Coordinates of C-alpha atoms in Angstrom, one line a residue:
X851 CA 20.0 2.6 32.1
X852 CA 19.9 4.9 29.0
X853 CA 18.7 3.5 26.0
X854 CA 19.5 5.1 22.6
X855 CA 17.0 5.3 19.5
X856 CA 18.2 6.2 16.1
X857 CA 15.9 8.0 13.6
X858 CA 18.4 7.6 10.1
X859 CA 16.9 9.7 8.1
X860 CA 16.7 12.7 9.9
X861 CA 13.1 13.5 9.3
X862 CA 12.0 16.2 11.9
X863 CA 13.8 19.5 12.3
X864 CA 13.9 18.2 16.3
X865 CA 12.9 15.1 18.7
X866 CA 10.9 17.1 21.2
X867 CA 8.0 15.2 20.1
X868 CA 9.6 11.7 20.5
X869 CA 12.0 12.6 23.6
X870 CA 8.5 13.0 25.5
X871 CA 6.9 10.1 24.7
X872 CA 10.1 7.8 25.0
X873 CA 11.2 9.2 27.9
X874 CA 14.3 10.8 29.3
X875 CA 16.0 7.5 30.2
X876 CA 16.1 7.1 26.1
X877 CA 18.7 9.6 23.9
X878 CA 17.5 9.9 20.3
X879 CA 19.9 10.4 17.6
X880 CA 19.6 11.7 14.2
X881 CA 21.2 10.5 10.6
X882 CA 21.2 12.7 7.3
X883 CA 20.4 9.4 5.3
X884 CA 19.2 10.4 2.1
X885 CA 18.6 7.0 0.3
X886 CA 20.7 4.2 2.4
X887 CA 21.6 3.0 5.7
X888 CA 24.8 2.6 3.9
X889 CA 25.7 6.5 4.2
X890 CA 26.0 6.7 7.9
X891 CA 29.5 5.7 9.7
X892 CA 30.0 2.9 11.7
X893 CA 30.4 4.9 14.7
X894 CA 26.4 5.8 14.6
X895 CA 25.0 2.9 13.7
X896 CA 27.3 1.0 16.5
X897 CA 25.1 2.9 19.1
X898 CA 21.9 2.5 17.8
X899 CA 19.5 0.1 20.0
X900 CA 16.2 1.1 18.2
X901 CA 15.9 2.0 15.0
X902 CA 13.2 4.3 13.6
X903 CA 13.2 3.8 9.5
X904 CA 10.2 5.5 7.1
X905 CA 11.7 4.9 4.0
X906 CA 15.3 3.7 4.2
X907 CA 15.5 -0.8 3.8
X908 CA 17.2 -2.5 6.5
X909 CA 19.1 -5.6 4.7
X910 CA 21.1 -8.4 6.4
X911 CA 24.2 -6.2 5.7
X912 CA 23.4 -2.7 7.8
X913 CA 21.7 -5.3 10.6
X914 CA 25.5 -6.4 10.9
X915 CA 26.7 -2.8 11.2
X916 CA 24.5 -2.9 14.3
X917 CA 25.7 -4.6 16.9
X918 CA 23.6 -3.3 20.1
X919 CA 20.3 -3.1 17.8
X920 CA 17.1 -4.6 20.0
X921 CA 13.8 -3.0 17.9
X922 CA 13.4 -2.1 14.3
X923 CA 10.3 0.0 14.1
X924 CA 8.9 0.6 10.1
X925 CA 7.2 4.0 10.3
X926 CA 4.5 2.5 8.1
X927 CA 2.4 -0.4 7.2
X928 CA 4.4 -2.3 4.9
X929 CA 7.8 -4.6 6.2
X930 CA 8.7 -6.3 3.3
X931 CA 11.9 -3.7 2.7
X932 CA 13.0 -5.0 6.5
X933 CA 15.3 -8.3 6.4
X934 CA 13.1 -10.1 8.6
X935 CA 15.4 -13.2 8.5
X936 CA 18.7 -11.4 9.4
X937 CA 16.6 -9.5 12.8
X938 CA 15.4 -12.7 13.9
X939 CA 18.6 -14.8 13.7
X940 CA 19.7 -11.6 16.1
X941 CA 17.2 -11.8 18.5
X942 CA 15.6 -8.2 17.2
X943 CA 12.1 -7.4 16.9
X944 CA 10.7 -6.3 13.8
X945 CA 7.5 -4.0 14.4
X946 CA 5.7 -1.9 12.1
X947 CA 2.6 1.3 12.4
X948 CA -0.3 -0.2 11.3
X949 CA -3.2 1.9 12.4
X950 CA -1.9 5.3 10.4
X951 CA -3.4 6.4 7.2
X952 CA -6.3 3.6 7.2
X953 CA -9.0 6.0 6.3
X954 CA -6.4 7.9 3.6
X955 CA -5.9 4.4 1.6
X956 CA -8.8 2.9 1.7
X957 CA -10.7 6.0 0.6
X958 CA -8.4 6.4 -1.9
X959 CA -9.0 3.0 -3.2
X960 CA -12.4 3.7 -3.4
X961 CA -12.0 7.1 -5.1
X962 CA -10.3 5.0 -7.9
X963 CA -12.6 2.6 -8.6
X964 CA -15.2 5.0 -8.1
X965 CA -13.6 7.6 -10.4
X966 CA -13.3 5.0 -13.1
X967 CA -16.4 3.3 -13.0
X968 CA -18.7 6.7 -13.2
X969 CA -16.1 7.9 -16.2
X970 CA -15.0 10.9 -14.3
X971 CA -11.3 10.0 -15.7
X972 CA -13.1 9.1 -19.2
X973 CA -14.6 12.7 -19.9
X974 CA -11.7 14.4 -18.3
X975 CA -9.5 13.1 -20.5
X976 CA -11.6 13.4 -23.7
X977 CA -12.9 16.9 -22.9
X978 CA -9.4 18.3 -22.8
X979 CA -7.1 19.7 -25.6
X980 CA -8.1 21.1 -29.1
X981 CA -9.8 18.5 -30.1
X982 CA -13.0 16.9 -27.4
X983 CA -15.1 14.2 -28.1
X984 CA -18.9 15.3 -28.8
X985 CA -20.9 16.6 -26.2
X986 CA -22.5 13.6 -25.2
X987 CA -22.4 10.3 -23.5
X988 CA -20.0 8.1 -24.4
X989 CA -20.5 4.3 -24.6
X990 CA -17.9 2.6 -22.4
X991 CA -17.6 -0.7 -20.5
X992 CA -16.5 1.2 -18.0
X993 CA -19.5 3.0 -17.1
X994 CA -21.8 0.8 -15.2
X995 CA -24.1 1.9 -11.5
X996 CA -22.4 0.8 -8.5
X997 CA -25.6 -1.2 -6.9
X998 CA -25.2 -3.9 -9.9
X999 CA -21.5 -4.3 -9.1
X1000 CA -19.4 -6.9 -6.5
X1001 CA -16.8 -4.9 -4.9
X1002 CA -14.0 -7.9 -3.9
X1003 CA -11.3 -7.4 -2.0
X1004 CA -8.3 -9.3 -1.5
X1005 CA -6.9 -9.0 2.1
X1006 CA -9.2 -7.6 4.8
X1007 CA -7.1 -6.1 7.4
X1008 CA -7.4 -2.4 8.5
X1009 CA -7.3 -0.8 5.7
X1010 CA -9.3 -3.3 3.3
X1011 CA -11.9 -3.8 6.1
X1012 CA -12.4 0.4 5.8
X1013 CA -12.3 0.4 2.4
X1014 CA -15.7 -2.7 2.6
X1015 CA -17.5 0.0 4.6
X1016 CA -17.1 2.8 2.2
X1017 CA -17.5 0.8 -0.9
X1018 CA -21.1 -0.5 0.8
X1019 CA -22.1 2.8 1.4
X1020 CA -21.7 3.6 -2.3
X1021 CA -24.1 0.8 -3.0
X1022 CA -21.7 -2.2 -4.2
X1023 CA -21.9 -5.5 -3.0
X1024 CA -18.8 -6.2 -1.3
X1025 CA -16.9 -9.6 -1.3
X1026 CA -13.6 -10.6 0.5
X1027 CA -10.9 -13.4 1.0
X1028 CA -8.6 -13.5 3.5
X1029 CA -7.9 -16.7 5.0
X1030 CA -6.2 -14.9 7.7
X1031 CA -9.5 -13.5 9.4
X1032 CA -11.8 -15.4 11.7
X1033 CA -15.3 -16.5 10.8
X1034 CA -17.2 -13.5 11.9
X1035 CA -16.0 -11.2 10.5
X1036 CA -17.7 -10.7 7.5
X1037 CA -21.0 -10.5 9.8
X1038 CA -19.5 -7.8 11.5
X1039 CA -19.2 -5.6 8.6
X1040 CA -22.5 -7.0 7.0
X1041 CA -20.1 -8.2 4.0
X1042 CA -19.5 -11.6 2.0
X1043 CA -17.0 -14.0 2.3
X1044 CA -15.3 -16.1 -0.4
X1045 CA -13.6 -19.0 0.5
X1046 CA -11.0 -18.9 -2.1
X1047 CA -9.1 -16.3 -4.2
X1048 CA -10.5 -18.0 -7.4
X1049 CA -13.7 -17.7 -5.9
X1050 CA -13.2 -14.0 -5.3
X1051 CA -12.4 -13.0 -8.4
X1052 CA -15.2 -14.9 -10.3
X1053 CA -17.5 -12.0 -9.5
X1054 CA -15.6 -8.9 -9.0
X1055 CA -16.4 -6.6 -11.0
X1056 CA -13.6 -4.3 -8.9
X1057 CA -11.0 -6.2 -7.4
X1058 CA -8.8 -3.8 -4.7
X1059 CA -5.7 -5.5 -3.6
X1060 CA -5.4 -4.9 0.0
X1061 CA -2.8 -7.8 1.4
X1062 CA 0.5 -7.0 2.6
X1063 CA 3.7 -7.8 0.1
X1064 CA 5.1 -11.6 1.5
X1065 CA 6.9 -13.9 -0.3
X1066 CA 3.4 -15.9 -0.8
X1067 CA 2.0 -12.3 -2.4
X1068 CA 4.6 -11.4 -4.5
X1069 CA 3.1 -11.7 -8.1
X1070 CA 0.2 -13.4 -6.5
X1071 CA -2.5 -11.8 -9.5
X1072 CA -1.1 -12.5 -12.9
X1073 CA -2.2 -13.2 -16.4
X1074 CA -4.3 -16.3 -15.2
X1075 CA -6.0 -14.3 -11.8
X1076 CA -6.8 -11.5 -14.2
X1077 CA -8.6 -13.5 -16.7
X1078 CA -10.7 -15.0 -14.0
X1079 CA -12.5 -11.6 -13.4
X1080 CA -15.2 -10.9 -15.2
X1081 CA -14.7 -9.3 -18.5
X1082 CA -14.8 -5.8 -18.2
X1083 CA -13.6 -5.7 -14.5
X1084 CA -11.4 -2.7 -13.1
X1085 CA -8.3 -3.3 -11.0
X1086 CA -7.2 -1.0 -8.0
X1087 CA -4.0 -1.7 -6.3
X1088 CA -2.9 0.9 -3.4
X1089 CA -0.9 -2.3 -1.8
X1090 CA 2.7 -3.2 -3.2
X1091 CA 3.3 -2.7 -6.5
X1092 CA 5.2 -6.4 -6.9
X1093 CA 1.6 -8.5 -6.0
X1094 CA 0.2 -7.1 -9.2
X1095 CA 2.1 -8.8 -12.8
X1096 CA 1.6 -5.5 -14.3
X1097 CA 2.8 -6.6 -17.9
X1098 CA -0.1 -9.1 -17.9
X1099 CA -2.7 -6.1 -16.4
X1100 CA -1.3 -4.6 -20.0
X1101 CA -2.1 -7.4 -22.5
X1102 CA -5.6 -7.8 -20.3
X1103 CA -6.2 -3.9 -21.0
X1104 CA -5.6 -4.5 -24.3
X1105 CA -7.3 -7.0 -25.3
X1106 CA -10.1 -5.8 -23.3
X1107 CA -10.8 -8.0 -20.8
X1108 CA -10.1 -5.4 -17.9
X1109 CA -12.2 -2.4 -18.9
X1110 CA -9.6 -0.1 -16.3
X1111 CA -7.1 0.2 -13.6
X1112 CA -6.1 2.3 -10.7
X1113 CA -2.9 1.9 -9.7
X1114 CA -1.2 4.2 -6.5
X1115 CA 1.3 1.4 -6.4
X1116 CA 4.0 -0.4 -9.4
X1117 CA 6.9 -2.9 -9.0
X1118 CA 9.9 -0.7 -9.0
X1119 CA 9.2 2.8 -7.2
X1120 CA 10.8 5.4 -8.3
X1121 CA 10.4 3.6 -11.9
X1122 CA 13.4 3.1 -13.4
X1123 CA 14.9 2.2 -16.8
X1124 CA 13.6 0.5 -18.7
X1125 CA 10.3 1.8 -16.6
X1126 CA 6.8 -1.0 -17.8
X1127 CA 5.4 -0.7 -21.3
X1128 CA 1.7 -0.1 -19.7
X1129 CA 3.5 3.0 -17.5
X1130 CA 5.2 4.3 -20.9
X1131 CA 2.6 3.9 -22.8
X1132 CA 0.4 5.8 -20.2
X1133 CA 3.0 8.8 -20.0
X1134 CA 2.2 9.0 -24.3
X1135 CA -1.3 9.2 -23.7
X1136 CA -1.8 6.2 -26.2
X1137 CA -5.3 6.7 -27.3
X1138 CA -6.5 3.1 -26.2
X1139 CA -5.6 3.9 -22.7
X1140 CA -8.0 7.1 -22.6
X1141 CA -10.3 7.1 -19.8
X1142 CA -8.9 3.6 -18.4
X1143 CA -6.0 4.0 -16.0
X1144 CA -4.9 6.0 -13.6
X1145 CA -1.1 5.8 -11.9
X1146 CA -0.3 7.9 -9.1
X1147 CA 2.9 8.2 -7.3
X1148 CA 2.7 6.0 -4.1
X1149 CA 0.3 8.9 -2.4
X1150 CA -2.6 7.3 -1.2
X1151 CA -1.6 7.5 2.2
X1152 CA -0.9 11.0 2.3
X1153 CA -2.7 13.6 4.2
X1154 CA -1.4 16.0 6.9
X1155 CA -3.1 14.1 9.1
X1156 CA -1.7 10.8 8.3
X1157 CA 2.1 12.1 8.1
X1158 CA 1.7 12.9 12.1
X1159 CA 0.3 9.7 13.0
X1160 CA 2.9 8.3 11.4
X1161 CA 5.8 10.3 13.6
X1162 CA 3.4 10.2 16.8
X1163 CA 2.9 5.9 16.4
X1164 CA 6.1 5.4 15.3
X1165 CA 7.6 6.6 18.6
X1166 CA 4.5 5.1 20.8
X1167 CA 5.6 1.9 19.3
X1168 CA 9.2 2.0 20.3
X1169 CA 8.2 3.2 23.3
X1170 CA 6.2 0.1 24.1
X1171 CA 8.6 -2.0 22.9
X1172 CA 12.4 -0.9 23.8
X1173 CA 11.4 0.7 26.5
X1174 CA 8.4 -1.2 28.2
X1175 CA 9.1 -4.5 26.7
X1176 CA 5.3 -5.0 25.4
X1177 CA 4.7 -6.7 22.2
X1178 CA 2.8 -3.5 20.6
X1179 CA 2.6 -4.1 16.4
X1180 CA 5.4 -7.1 16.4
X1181 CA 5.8 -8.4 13.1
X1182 CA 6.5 -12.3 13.4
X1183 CA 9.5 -13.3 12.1
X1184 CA 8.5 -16.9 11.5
X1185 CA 6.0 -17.7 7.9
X1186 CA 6.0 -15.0 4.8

């Protein structure tokens, strides 16, 4: 029986890649969605029994407009843009590709704290245009050596548990919470476990946000969470933009009490109007921000390498799934 896979968005100039690992008993169509599932016809979407989606949501309403729809497969880490409720009332599994870009992220959450902590962004900034700072050192609660720092990280799946290596091996001492992994683990990566989220953040002098966005996550570090760190802490998000209150990261950057921030990730992305006051007041190059944040557009995934994985998993997930019935990177729909 032939089986029929949509990709929406029409991603790849062909399918050759996906037709061999799915099979011939399995025809692969192809959308020109630019933004929304909304701007294909009925007529496509009718036929579709997998669906193969990088960046286009699936809400309740477009699940409806598939009728034969068995597997929803997120080419990418994060579900939360998936109507997890409206697949599972359905009968559909929800499945997304965990294992691509680990290294990319965490690395890149690294690079950040790194990059503000040594004041690499700090003299970049102030050595540029007509008018540098000295030639000299510049005091800065920023600046501090990496073996007298807790690196903590919240959420120690793939990518956070890869980011714990590399931030040992710059010399921190690295501390986690995730209630979600075993007791074990944190012998298995020679880390530290805290036992609570408050406890966490009591001594990080970094905190990287590594959890995936649920409904328990959303807005999970606010004005309160920040002021538990350490004064003088730096934040690094490369998760969901949504977990971090980003108008209380602002008042704690201004007052002080966070020396910096990375962030790869904000609430709304594109940023629309009326876009935060901490990312407009970035874009002026307010003086009080030199040197202590840096926004980047959603990109710490990206490498050629990651961008294959991403098409070659995709397709060896629905593969397992559709087609072999395994249970290969389900997403439950039951909890957050």
């Amino acid at each position: 029986m032939t089986l029929t896979v949509l990709e929406p968005e029409g991603l790849y100039p062909d399918t050759r890649l996906e037709q061999g690992i799915l099979g011939p008993d399995v025809r692969i169509l192809q959308g020109n969605a630019k933004a929304s599932l909304a701007e294909l016809p009925d007529s496509l979407l009718a036929e579709a029994e997998g669906l193969m989606t990088l960046r286009m949501a699936v809400p309740a309403e477009q699940v409806a407009r598939m009728p034969k729809l068995k597997v929803v497969v997120r080419m990418g880490v994060g579900y939360d843009r998936v109507d997890r409720a409206a697949c599972a009332a359905r009968g559909i599994t929800v499945c997304n590709v965990p294992d691509y870009g680990t290294q990319e992220v965490a690395e890149f959450a690294v690079l950040l704290a790194l990059s503000l902590r040594r004041g690499l962004i700090l003299y970049h900034e102030t050595q540029r245009g007509p008018d540098p700072a000295p030639w000299a050192v510049l005091r800065s609660p920023l600046v501090r050596r990496q073996e007298v720092q807790t690196f903590g990280i919240l959420g120690l799946g793939r990518i956070g548990s890869a980011a714990a290596l590399r931030a040992k091996a710059f010399g921190y001492r690295v501390v986690f919470h995730d209630p979600a992994q075993p007791n074990g683990w944190d012998r298995a990566l020679g880390i530290q476990r805290a036992r609570s989220m408050e406890e966490l953040l009591a001594q990080s002098d970094v905190l990287s946000i590594h959890c995936p966005l649920t409904r328990t996550t959303r807005g999970l570090i606010g004005e309160r969470e920040l002021r538990m760190l350490p004064r003088n802490a730096v934040v690094v998000n490369t998760a969901r933009g949504p977990i971090l209150d980003i108008d209380a990261l602002e008042r704690c950057l201004r007052d002080g009490h966070i020396a910096g921030a990375g962030l790869d990730v904000i609430p709304e992305e594109p940023p629309k109007d009326p876009i935060p006051s901490l990312l407009r007041a970035y874009r002026a190059r307010e003086a009080w921000l030199e040197g202590r944040l840096v926004i980047t557009p959603h990109i710490a995934f990206h490498s050629p390498e990651a961008w294959d994985d991403i098409r070659l998993k995709g397709a060896e997930t629905m593969r397992d799934v559709l087609v072999e019935g395994r249970r290969t990177n389900v997403i439950p729909p039951e909890g957050d």
